Amino acid sequence: MSHSNQKPDLEDSINVTEAHGRVVREAAACARENRIADNGIAPVSMWALVACGVVLLIAGGILGSGGELFGYTATFRPGYLRAPAPGAAETGPMPKPALAAYGAKGAKIFAAKCSGCHGSDARGNGSTYPSLAGSAWVNGETERFAMIILNGLQGPVSDGKTYGVMPPQGIGMAPEDIAGIMTYMRNNFGNTKGDVITAEMAKAAIEISAARKKAGNSVTSEELTADHVKALPGAVLDPTILLDPVTLAPAKAP
Ligand code: HEC
């Protein structure tokens, strides 16, 4: 037949709709395949990466807990300190005069323990909290002042008025803190006693407080007047002597 090696008539032998559908399906299947980069490397599945991460984390945790892989001990030699630079002066906090060194401790105690009630200017509010600026009991005998801090106060205060009840404040305070707050109060807010209440005096105050007949109860103005109008025992400290501001011990001579 003269027709045999000619292309068949499209109209007769090809279902165009079916052929077109097949082309579209194959193109879609190709599109779903992972693309291969120009260099022939197929991208790694995200899940494979996550799985590796989990394995590494667990392995690192196990190895690291023995102080090995991620442990600091393997990286930093224990006890290794850089040698001081030659000729460098011995460093440390600068010594301060006793009044300032004790006062600095006291300023922190005041902010943490007293200012909430007595106000950041220590002037109270005239009704429920008395002023500590110019207070006769802050500026007067140190044993009386210490008993108020350590035990709290109930009843009339130094100006004869009753404001409320002050809870004890000494819990958790070291002798240095008690000495600091007393020194600070007597030398700030217009109070100018100029003396230093030492840690030694504060230790004595703790003992006196524990030996009170009514230990555990707030002090009252009667008890203060009857028993505690005294100076705390302990050596008087020159306010200008230089102290280590951290330990409050006399600073070493340079
Ligand atoms: C929870 C509130 C509160 C706190 C905290 C507090 N006080 Fe008081 N303080 C009072 C009250 C209230 C009075 C008056 C008590 C009264 O009327 O008997 C008072 C009275 C005093 C007085 C007697 C004043 C005078 O002139 O007679 C002194 C001194 C004093 N406080 C010192 C301190 C110091 C120092 C601190 C911090 C360590 C402190 N207070 C923390 C509430 C407080």
PDB file of C-alpha atoms and ligand atoms in Angstrom:
ATOM      1  CA  MET A   1       0.000   0.000   0.000  1.00  0.00           C
ATOM      2  CA  SER A   2       1.349   3.314  -0.897  1.00  0.00           C
ATOM      3  CA  HIS A   3       0.088   4.634   2.389  1.00  0.00           C
ATOM      4  CA  SER A   4       1.893   2.047   4.644  1.00  0.00           C
ATOM      5  CA  ASN A   5       5.050   4.012   5.589  1.00  0.00           C
ATOM      6  CA  GLN A   6       3.327   7.241   5.992  1.00  0.00           C
ATOM      7  CA  LYS A   7       2.322   8.513   9.390  1.00  0.00           C
ATOM      8  CA  PRO A   8      -1.152   7.509  10.301  1.00  0.00           C
ATOM      9  CA  ASP A   9      -3.677  10.172  10.365  1.00  0.00           C
ATOM     10  CA  LEU A  10      -3.807  11.681  13.842  1.00  0.00           C
ATOM     11  CA  GLU A  11      -7.480  11.978  13.690  1.00  0.00           C
ATOM     12  CA  ASP A  12      -7.859   8.214  13.244  1.00  0.00           C
ATOM     13  CA  SER A  13      -5.270   6.440  15.451  1.00  0.00           C
ATOM     14  CA  ILE A  14      -4.537   8.697  18.451  1.00  0.00           C
ATOM     15  CA  ASN A  15      -6.878   9.501  21.265  1.00  0.00           C
ATOM     16  CA  VAL A  16      -5.609  13.021  21.798  1.00  0.00           C
ATOM     17  CA  THR A  17      -7.345  13.499  25.128  1.00  0.00           C
ATOM     18  CA  GLU A  18      -5.842  10.309  26.541  1.00  0.00           C
ATOM     19  CA  ALA A  19      -2.355  11.142  25.238  1.00  0.00           C
ATOM     20  CA  HIS A  20      -2.499  14.613  26.662  1.00  0.00           C
ATOM     21  CA  GLY A  21      -3.580  13.264  30.048  1.00  0.00           C
ATOM     22  CA  ARG A  22      -0.613  10.887  30.093  1.00  0.00           C
ATOM     23  CA  VAL A  23       1.824  13.684  29.368  1.00  0.00           C
ATOM     24  CA  VAL A  24       0.405  15.727  32.216  1.00  0.00           C
ATOM     25  CA  ARG A  25       0.568  12.778  34.682  1.00  0.00           C
ATOM     26  CA  GLU A  26       4.168  12.029  33.799  1.00  0.00           C
ATOM     27  CA  ALA A  27       5.187  15.645  34.185  1.00  0.00           C
ATOM     28  CA  ALA A  28       3.531  15.703  37.604  1.00  0.00           C
ATOM     29  CA  ALA A  29       5.356  12.516  38.645  1.00  0.00           C
ATOM     30  CA  CYS A  30       8.666  14.051  37.583  1.00  0.00           C
ATOM     31  CA  ALA A  31       7.925  17.157  39.568  1.00  0.00           C
ATOM     32  CA  ARG A  32       7.405  15.022  42.703  1.00  0.00           C
ATOM     33  CA  GLU A  33      10.845  13.483  42.413  1.00  0.00           C
ATOM     34  CA  ASN A  34      13.666  15.054  44.503  1.00  0.00           C
ATOM     35  CA  ARG A  35      15.598  17.340  42.334  1.00  0.00           C
ATOM     36  CA  ILE A  36      19.159  16.373  41.715  1.00  0.00           C
ATOM     37  CA  ALA A  37      21.628  19.212  41.811  1.00  0.00           C
ATOM     38  CA  ASP A  38      23.870  19.962  38.874  1.00  0.00           C
ATOM     39  CA  ASN A  39      26.728  18.094  40.552  1.00  0.00           C
ATOM     40  CA  GLY A  40      24.590  14.976  40.834  1.00  0.00           C
ATOM     41  CA  ILE A  41      24.138  15.082  44.650  1.00  0.00           C
ATOM     42  CA  ALA A  42      20.600  14.485  45.854  1.00  0.00           C
ATOM     43  CA  PRO A  43      19.517  16.573  48.907  1.00  0.00           C
ATOM     44  CA  VAL A  44      19.449  14.628  52.204  1.00  0.00           C
ATOM     45  CA  SER A  45      16.075  14.212  53.797  1.00  0.00           C
ATOM     46  CA  MET A  46      15.405  16.590  56.687  1.00  0.00           C
ATOM     47  CA  TRP A  47      14.333  13.631  58.800  1.00  0.00           C
ATOM     48  CA  ALA A  48      17.703  11.999  58.339  1.00  0.00           C
ATOM     49  CA  LEU A  49      19.374  15.189  59.631  1.00  0.00           C
ATOM     50  CA  VAL A  50      17.022  15.400  62.618  1.00  0.00           C
ATOM     51  CA  ALA A  51      17.678  11.746  63.448  1.00  0.00           C
ATOM     52  CA  CYS A  52      21.434  12.349  63.365  1.00  0.00           C
ATOM     53  CA  GLY A  53      21.016  15.383  65.619  1.00  0.00           C
ATOM     54  CA  VAL A  54      19.103  13.355  68.195  1.00  0.00           C
ATOM     55  CA  VAL A  55      21.722  10.617  68.155  1.00  0.00           C
ATOM     56  CA  LEU A  56      24.506  13.185  68.636  1.00  0.00           C
ATOM     57  CA  LEU A  57      22.686  14.897  71.481  1.00  0.00           C
ATOM     58  CA  ILE A  58      22.162  11.672  73.381  1.00  0.00           C
ATOM     59  CA  ALA A  59      25.667  10.445  72.685  1.00  0.00           C
ATOM     60  CA  GLY A  60      27.100  13.813  73.713  1.00  0.00           C
ATOM     61  CA  GLY A  61      25.089  13.770  76.912  1.00  0.00           C
ATOM     62  CA  ILE A  62      26.296  10.299  77.822  1.00  0.00           C
ATOM     63  CA  LEU A  63      29.921  10.950  76.957  1.00  0.00           C
ATOM     64  CA  GLY A  64      29.848  14.460  78.359  1.00  0.00           C
ATOM     65  CA  SER A  65      28.477  13.378  81.731  1.00  0.00           C
ATOM     66  CA  GLY A  66      31.701  11.487  82.295  1.00  0.00           C
ATOM     67  CA  GLY A  67      33.489  14.795  81.958  1.00  0.00           C
ATOM     68  CA  GLU A  68      34.852  13.758  78.602  1.00  0.00           C
ATOM     69  CA  LEU A  69      33.515  15.024  75.330  1.00  0.00           C
ATOM     70  CA  PHE A  70      31.696  18.226  76.190  1.00  0.00           C
ATOM     71  CA  GLY A  71      32.971  18.450  79.777  1.00  0.00           C
ATOM     72  CA  TYR A  72      34.791  21.593  80.825  1.00  0.00           C
ATOM     73  CA  THR A  73      37.339  19.506  82.700  1.00  0.00           C
ATOM     74  CA  ALA A  74      38.751  18.224  79.458  1.00  0.00           C
ATOM     75  CA  THR A  75      39.033  21.745  78.082  1.00  0.00           C
ATOM     76  CA  PHE A  76      40.130  23.691  81.156  1.00  0.00           C
ATOM     77  CA  ARG A  77      42.803  22.363  83.415  1.00  0.00           C
ATOM     78  CA  PRO A  78      41.571  22.487  86.995  1.00  0.00           C
ATOM     79  CA  GLY A  79      43.369  24.979  89.171  1.00  0.00           C
ATOM     80  CA  TYR A  80      45.061  26.599  86.237  1.00  0.00           C
ATOM     81  CA  LEU A  81      45.378  30.334  86.736  1.00  0.00           C
ATOM     82  CA  ARG A  82      47.131  32.806  84.558  1.00  0.00           C
ATOM     83  CA  ALA A  83      50.258  34.064  86.270  1.00  0.00           C
ATOM     84  CA  PRO A  84      49.982  37.712  87.301  1.00  0.00           C
ATOM     85  CA  ALA A  85      51.647  40.126  84.951  1.00  0.00           C
ATOM     86  CA  PRO A  86      55.187  40.833  86.146  1.00  0.00           C
ATOM     87  CA  GLY A  87      55.292  43.876  88.373  1.00  0.00           C
ATOM     88  CA  ALA A  88      51.503  44.079  88.693  1.00  0.00           C
ATOM     89  CA  ALA A  89      50.435  45.361  92.077  1.00  0.00           C
ATOM     90  CA  GLU A  90      48.418  43.006  94.236  1.00  0.00           C
ATOM     91  CA  THR A  91      44.821  43.689  93.274  1.00  0.00           C
ATOM     92  CA  GLY A  92      41.779  43.753  95.523  1.00  0.00           C
ATOM     93  CA  PRO A  93      39.209  46.230  96.666  1.00  0.00           C
ATOM     94  CA  MET A  94      40.623  49.594  97.706  1.00  0.00           C
ATOM     95  CA  PRO A  95      40.673  50.026 101.490  1.00  0.00           C
ATOM     96  CA  LYS A  96      38.097  52.481 102.797  1.00  0.00           C
ATOM     97  CA  PRO A  97      37.920  54.543 105.976  1.00  0.00           C
ATOM     98  CA  ALA A  98      36.001  52.605 108.641  1.00  0.00           C
ATOM     99  CA  LEU A  99      33.000  54.955 108.564  1.00  0.00           C
ATOM    100  CA  ALA A 100      32.594  54.548 104.798  1.00  0.00           C
ATOM    101  CA  ALA A 101      33.281  50.797 104.829  1.00  0.00           C
ATOM    102  CA  TYR A 102      30.663  50.068 107.480  1.00  0.00           C
ATOM    103  CA  GLY A 103      28.330  52.645 105.934  1.00  0.00           C
ATOM    104  CA  ALA A 104      28.479  50.925 102.540  1.00  0.00           C
ATOM    105  CA  LYS A 105      27.307  47.638 104.103  1.00  0.00           C
ATOM    106  CA  GLY A 106      24.599  49.545 105.957  1.00  0.00           C
ATOM    107  CA  ALA A 107      23.339  51.303 102.832  1.00  0.00           C
ATOM    108  CA  LYS A 108      22.563  47.912 101.284  1.00  0.00           C
ATOM    109  CA  ILE A 109      20.788  46.713 104.427  1.00  0.00           C
ATOM    110  CA  PHE A 110      18.788  49.924 104.592  1.00  0.00           C
ATOM    111  CA  ALA A 111      17.595  49.527 101.011  1.00  0.00           C
ATOM    112  CA  ALA A 112      16.749  45.857 101.536  1.00  0.00           C
ATOM    113  CA  LYS A 113      15.277  45.904 105.042  1.00  0.00           C
ATOM    114  CA  CYS A 114      14.261  49.353 106.254  1.00  0.00           C
ATOM    115  CA  SER A 115      13.354  51.685 103.394  1.00  0.00           C
ATOM    116  CA  GLY A 116      10.189  49.735 102.552  1.00  0.00           C
ATOM    117  CA  CYS A 117       8.605  50.973 105.775  1.00  0.00           C
ATOM    118  CA  HIS A 118      10.598  54.011 106.826  1.00  0.00           C
ATOM    119  CA  GLY A 119      10.892  55.374 103.268  1.00  0.00           C
ATOM    120  CA  SER A 120      13.962  55.753 101.081  1.00  0.00           C
ATOM    121  CA  ASP A 121      14.615  59.127 102.758  1.00  0.00           C
ATOM    122  CA  ALA A 122      14.153  57.472 106.208  1.00  0.00           C
ATOM    123  CA  ARG A 123      11.578  60.123 107.089  1.00  0.00           C
ATOM    124  CA  GLY A 124       8.694  57.714 107.570  1.00  0.00           C
ATOM    125  CA  ASN A 125       5.201  58.840 106.653  1.00  0.00           C
ATOM    126  CA  GLY A 126       4.126  60.633 109.807  1.00  0.00           C
ATOM    127  CA  SER A 127       1.315  58.198 110.567  1.00  0.00           C
ATOM    128  CA  THR A 128       2.226  54.501 110.422  1.00  0.00           C
ATOM    129  CA  TYR A 129       6.038  54.727 110.192  1.00  0.00           C
ATOM    130  CA  PRO A 130       8.159  57.122 112.260  1.00  0.00           C
ATOM    131  CA  SER A 131      11.069  59.137 110.879  1.00  0.00           C
ATOM    132  CA  LEU A 132      14.558  57.841 111.589  1.00  0.00           C
ATOM    133  CA  ALA A 133      16.078  61.178 110.557  1.00  0.00           C
ATOM    134  CA  GLY A 134      16.809  63.024 113.768  1.00  0.00           C
ATOM    135  CA  SER A 135      15.363  60.167 115.872  1.00  0.00           C
ATOM    136  CA  ALA A 136      16.628  60.293 119.457  1.00  0.00           C
ATOM    137  CA  TRP A 137      16.817  56.487 119.562  1.00  0.00           C
ATOM    138  CA  VAL A 138      18.810  56.169 116.337  1.00  0.00           C
ATOM    139  CA  ASN A 139      21.273  58.803 117.484  1.00  0.00           C
ATOM    140  CA  GLY A 140      21.260  57.892 121.179  1.00  0.00           C
ATOM    141  CA  GLU A 141      22.632  54.945 123.160  1.00  0.00           C
ATOM    142  CA  THR A 142      23.751  52.152 120.857  1.00  0.00           C
ATOM    143  CA  GLU A 143      22.372  49.266 122.921  1.00  0.00           C
ATOM    144  CA  ARG A 144      18.845  50.700 122.771  1.00  0.00           C
ATOM    145  CA  PHE A 145      19.071  51.214 118.990  1.00  0.00           C
ATOM    146  CA  ALA A 146      20.400  47.670 118.501  1.00  0.00           C
ATOM    147  CA  MET A 147      17.581  46.154 120.600  1.00  0.00           C
ATOM    148  CA  ILE A 148      14.992  47.821 118.341  1.00  0.00           C
ATOM    149  CA  ILE A 149      16.565  46.390 115.180  1.00  0.00           C
ATOM    150  CA  LEU A 150      17.023  42.897 116.635  1.00  0.00           C
ATOM    151  CA  ASN A 151      13.656  42.538 118.371  1.00  0.00           C
ATOM    152  CA  GLY A 152      11.261  44.965 116.738  1.00  0.00           C
ATOM    153  CA  LEU A 153       9.369  47.618 118.651  1.00  0.00           C
ATOM    154  CA  GLN A 154       5.892  47.984 120.062  1.00  0.00           C
ATOM    155  CA  GLY A 155       4.374  50.972 121.726  1.00  0.00           C
ATOM    156  CA  PRO A 156       5.436  54.566 121.856  1.00  0.00           C
ATOM    157  CA  VAL A 157       8.661  55.486 120.097  1.00  0.00           C
ATOM    158  CA  SER A 158      11.174  58.184 121.013  1.00  0.00           C
ATOM    159  CA  ASP A 159       8.794  61.021 120.139  1.00  0.00           C
ATOM    160  CA  GLY A 160       6.116  59.602 122.485  1.00  0.00           C
ATOM    161  CA  LYS A 161       3.759  58.575 119.655  1.00  0.00           C
ATOM    162  CA  THR A 162       2.740  55.045 118.755  1.00  0.00           C
ATOM    163  CA  TYR A 163       2.864  54.322 115.042  1.00  0.00           C
ATOM    164  CA  GLY A 164       2.282  50.578 114.965  1.00  0.00           C
ATOM    165  CA  VAL A 165       4.416  47.489 115.455  1.00  0.00           C
ATOM    166  CA  MET A 166       7.851  47.066 113.956  1.00  0.00           C
ATOM    167  CA  PRO A 167       8.742  43.394 113.348  1.00  0.00           C
ATOM    168  CA  PRO A 168      12.240  42.149 114.312  1.00  0.00           C
ATOM    169  CA  GLN A 169      14.805  42.788 111.563  1.00  0.00           C
ATOM    170  CA  GLY A 170      17.864  40.891 112.754  1.00  0.00           C
ATOM    171  CA  ILE A 171      16.996  37.516 111.253  1.00  0.00           C
ATOM    172  CA  GLY A 172      19.663  36.565 108.748  1.00  0.00           C
ATOM    173  CA  MET A 173      21.832  39.592 109.538  1.00  0.00           C
ATOM    174  CA  ALA A 174      25.501  39.004 110.299  1.00  0.00           C
ATOM    175  CA  PRO A 175      27.111  41.157 113.009  1.00  0.00           C
ATOM    176  CA  GLU A 176      28.769  43.134 110.184  1.00  0.00           C
ATOM    177  CA  ASP A 177      25.329  43.881 108.732  1.00  0.00           C
ATOM    178  CA  ILE A 178      23.897  45.008 112.067  1.00  0.00           C
ATOM    179  CA  ALA A 179      26.957  47.159 112.699  1.00  0.00           C
ATOM    180  CA  GLY A 180      26.676  48.490 109.146  1.00  0.00           C
ATOM    181  CA  ILE A 181      23.023  49.524 109.356  1.00  0.00           C
ATOM    182  CA  MET A 182      23.566  51.195 112.727  1.00  0.00           C
ATOM    183  CA  THR A 183      26.616  53.094 111.469  1.00  0.00           C
ATOM    184  CA  TYR A 184      24.783  54.065 108.287  1.00  0.00           C
ATOM    185  CA  MET A 185      21.668  55.318 110.097  1.00  0.00           C
ATOM    186  CA  ARG A 186      23.702  57.412 112.547  1.00  0.00           C
ATOM    187  CA  ASN A 187      25.615  59.101 109.732  1.00  0.00           C
ATOM    188  CA  ASN A 188      23.075  59.733 106.994  1.00  0.00           C
ATOM    189  CA  PHE A 189      19.671  61.394 106.482  1.00  0.00           C
ATOM    190  CA  GLY A 190      20.908  64.396 108.447  1.00  0.00           C
ATOM    191  CA  ASN A 191      22.177  62.249 111.334  1.00  0.00           C
ATOM    192  CA  THR A 192      25.812  63.114 112.020  1.00  0.00           C
ATOM    193  CA  LYS A 193      27.036  61.070 115.000  1.00  0.00           C
ATOM    194  CA  GLY A 194      30.374  60.382 113.313  1.00  0.00           C
ATOM    195  CA  ASP A 195      30.950  57.117 115.189  1.00  0.00           C
ATOM    196  CA  VAL A 196      31.406  53.562 113.905  1.00  0.00           C
ATOM    197  CA  ILE A 197      29.406  50.709 115.441  1.00  0.00           C
ATOM    198  CA  THR A 198      31.753  47.759 115.048  1.00  0.00           C
ATOM    199  CA  ALA A 199      31.024  44.103 114.315  1.00  0.00           C
ATOM    200  CA  GLU A 200      32.363  43.361 117.804  1.00  0.00           C
ATOM    201  CA  MET A 201      29.724  45.666 119.325  1.00  0.00           C
ATOM    202  CA  ALA A 202      27.037  44.055 117.171  1.00  0.00           C
ATOM    203  CA  LYS A 203      28.057  40.601 118.411  1.00  0.00           C
ATOM    204  CA  ALA A 204      27.643  41.847 121.960  1.00  0.00           C
ATOM    205  CA  ALA A 205      24.204  43.202 120.982  1.00  0.00           C
ATOM    206  CA  ILE A 206      23.142  39.771 119.721  1.00  0.00           C
ATOM    207  CA  GLU A 207      24.121  38.230 123.069  1.00  0.00           C
ATOM    208  CA  ILE A 208      22.363  40.944 125.070  1.00  0.00           C
ATOM    209  CA  SER A 209      19.271  40.478 122.925  1.00  0.00           C
ATOM    210  CA  ALA A 210      19.241  36.699 123.450  1.00  0.00           C
ATOM    211  CA  ALA A 211      19.566  37.186 127.221  1.00  0.00           C
ATOM    212  CA  ARG A 212      16.542  39.537 127.486  1.00  0.00           C
ATOM    213  CA  LYS A 213      13.932  38.500 130.010  1.00  0.00           C
ATOM    214  CA  LYS A 214      11.311  38.821 127.299  1.00  0.00           C
ATOM    215  CA  ALA A 215      13.458  37.326 124.547  1.00  0.00           C
ATOM    216  CA  GLY A 216      11.312  36.606 121.504  1.00  0.00           C
ATOM    217  CA  ASN A 217       8.964  39.548 122.120  1.00  0.00           C
ATOM    218  CA  SER A 218       9.270  43.043 120.668  1.00  0.00           C
ATOM    219  CA  VAL A 219      10.921  45.569 122.936  1.00  0.00           C
ATOM    220  CA  THR A 220       8.782  48.332 124.421  1.00  0.00           C
ATOM    221  CA  SER A 221       9.740  51.820 125.401  1.00  0.00           C
ATOM    222  CA  GLU A 222       9.538  50.791 129.098  1.00  0.00           C
ATOM    223  CA  GLU A 223      11.982  47.938 128.621  1.00  0.00           C
ATOM    224  CA  LEU A 224      14.314  50.090 126.534  1.00  0.00           C
ATOM    225  CA  THR A 225      14.357  52.792 129.173  1.00  0.00           C
ATOM    226  CA  ALA A 226      14.720  50.353 132.065  1.00  0.00           C
ATOM    227  CA  ASP A 227      17.391  48.041 130.639  1.00  0.00           C
ATOM    228  CA  HIS A 228      19.077  49.293 127.493  1.00  0.00           C
ATOM    229  CA  VAL A 229      20.093  52.940 127.843  1.00  0.00           C
ATOM    230  CA  LYS A 230      23.746  51.952 127.478  1.00  0.00           C
ATOM    231  CA  ALA A 231      26.586  51.987 125.026  1.00  0.00           C
ATOM    232  CA  LEU A 232      27.309  48.568 123.539  1.00  0.00           C
ATOM    233  CA  PRO A 233      30.550  47.086 124.894  1.00  0.00           C
ATOM    234  CA  GLY A 234      33.486  46.922 122.503  1.00  0.00           C
ATOM    235  CA  ALA A 235      36.565  48.890 121.537  1.00  0.00           C
ATOM    236  CA  VAL A 236      35.903  52.258 119.923  1.00  0.00           C
ATOM    237  CA  LEU A 237      37.107  52.313 116.317  1.00  0.00           C
ATOM    238  CA  ASP A 238      38.728  55.355 114.718  1.00  0.00           C
ATOM    239  CA  PRO A 239      36.322  56.237 111.858  1.00  0.00           C
ATOM    240  CA  THR A 240      39.218  57.203 109.591  1.00  0.00           C
ATOM    241  CA  ILE A 241      41.204  53.969 109.982  1.00  0.00           C
ATOM    242  CA  LEU A 242      41.440  52.063 106.676  1.00  0.00           C
ATOM    243  CA  LEU A 243      39.500  48.797 106.441  1.00  0.00           C
ATOM    244  CA  ASP A 244      39.073  46.135 103.800  1.00  0.00           C
ATOM    245  CA  PRO A 245      35.575  47.013 102.528  1.00  0.00           C
ATOM    246  CA  VAL A 246      34.630  43.348 102.153  1.00  0.00           C
ATOM    247  CA  THR A 247      35.865  41.791 105.391  1.00  0.00           C
ATOM    248  CA  LEU A 248      35.923  45.023 107.452  1.00  0.00           C
ATOM    249  CA  ALA A 249      39.248  43.856 108.849  1.00  0.00           C
ATOM    250  CA  PRO A 250      42.039  46.438 109.121  1.00  0.00           C
ATOM    251  CA  ALA A 251      43.566  46.884 105.680  1.00  0.00           C
ATOM    252  CA  LYS A 252      47.086  45.534 105.202  1.00  0.00           C
ATOM    253  CA  ALA A 253      49.759  48.192 105.030  1.00  0.00           C
ATOM    254  CA  PRO A 254      50.656  48.714 101.360  1.00  0.00           C
TER     255      PRO A 254
HETATM  256  C1  HEC B   1       7.580  46.347 108.455  1.00  0.00           C
HETATM  257  C2  HEC B   1       7.850  47.742 108.633  1.00  0.00           C
HETATM  258  C3  HEC B   1       9.173  48.142 109.247  1.00  0.00           C
HETATM  259  C4  HEC B   1      10.433  47.762 108.865  1.00  0.00           C
HETATM  260  C5  HEC B   1      10.822  46.807 107.740  1.00  0.00           C
HETATM  261  C6  HEC B   1      11.343  48.474 109.711  1.00  0.00           C
HETATM  262  N1  HEC B   1      10.664  49.235 110.610  1.00  0.00           N
HETATM  263 FE1  HEC B   1      11.451  50.392 112.064  1.00  0.00          FE
HETATM  264  N2  HEC B   1       9.614  50.854 112.709  1.00  0.00           N
HETATM  265  C7  HEC B   1       8.422  50.437 112.134  1.00  0.00           C
HETATM  266  C8  HEC B   1       7.317  50.915 112.921  1.00  0.00           C
HETATM  267  C9  HEC B   1       5.850  50.693 112.631  1.00  0.00           C
HETATM  268  C10 HEC B   1       7.861  51.640 113.988  1.00  0.00           C
HETATM  269  C11 HEC B   1       7.114  52.307 115.116  1.00  0.00           C
HETATM  270  C12 HEC B   1       6.768  51.239 116.141  1.00  0.00           C
HETATM  271  C13 HEC B   1       5.861  51.741 117.241  1.00  0.00           C
HETATM  272  O1  HEC B   1       5.063  52.618 116.994  1.00  0.00           O
HETATM  273  O2  HEC B   1       6.045  51.223 118.338  1.00  0.00           O
HETATM  274  C14 HEC B   1       9.314  51.585 113.806  1.00  0.00           C
HETATM  275  C15 HEC B   1      10.226  52.207 114.666  1.00  0.00           C
HETATM  276  C16 HEC B   1      11.599  52.212 114.502  1.00  0.00           C
HETATM  277  C17 HEC B   1      12.537  52.899 115.345  1.00  0.00           C
HETATM  278  C18 HEC B   1      12.207  53.779 116.529  1.00  0.00           C
HETATM  279  C19 HEC B   1      12.328  55.217 116.084  1.00  0.00           C
HETATM  280  C20 HEC B   1      12.243  56.197 117.203  1.00  0.00           C
HETATM  281  O3  HEC B   1      12.538  57.382 116.970  1.00  0.00           O
HETATM  282  O4  HEC B   1      11.883  55.815 118.303  1.00  0.00           O
HETATM  283  C21 HEC B   1      13.778  52.655 114.863  1.00  0.00           C
HETATM  284  C22 HEC B   1      15.106  53.165 115.407  1.00  0.00           C
HETATM  285  C23 HEC B   1      13.604  51.817 113.702  1.00  0.00           C
HETATM  286  N3  HEC B   1      12.270  51.575 113.499  1.00  0.00           N
HETATM  287  C24 HEC B   1      14.641  51.367 112.903  1.00  0.00           C
HETATM  288  C25 HEC B   1      14.485  50.500 111.837  1.00  0.00           C
HETATM  289  C26 HEC B   1      15.579  49.991 111.054  1.00  0.00           C
HETATM  290  C27 HEC B   1      17.037  50.364 111.250  1.00  0.00           C
HETATM  291  C28 HEC B   1      15.045  49.138 110.144  1.00  0.00           C
HETATM  292  C29 HEC B   1      15.769  48.291 109.121  1.00  0.00           C
HETATM  293  C30 HEC B   1      16.767  47.361 109.647  1.00  0.00           C
HETATM  294  C31 HEC B   1      13.598  49.135 110.346  1.00  0.00           C
HETATM  295  N4  HEC B   1      13.313  49.982 111.371  1.00  0.00           N
HETATM  296  C32 HEC B   1      12.726  48.379 109.604  1.00  0.00           C
HETATM  297  C33 HEC B   1       8.293  49.663 111.017  1.00  0.00           C
HETATM  298  C34 HEC B   1       9.338  49.057 110.351  1.00  0.00           C
END
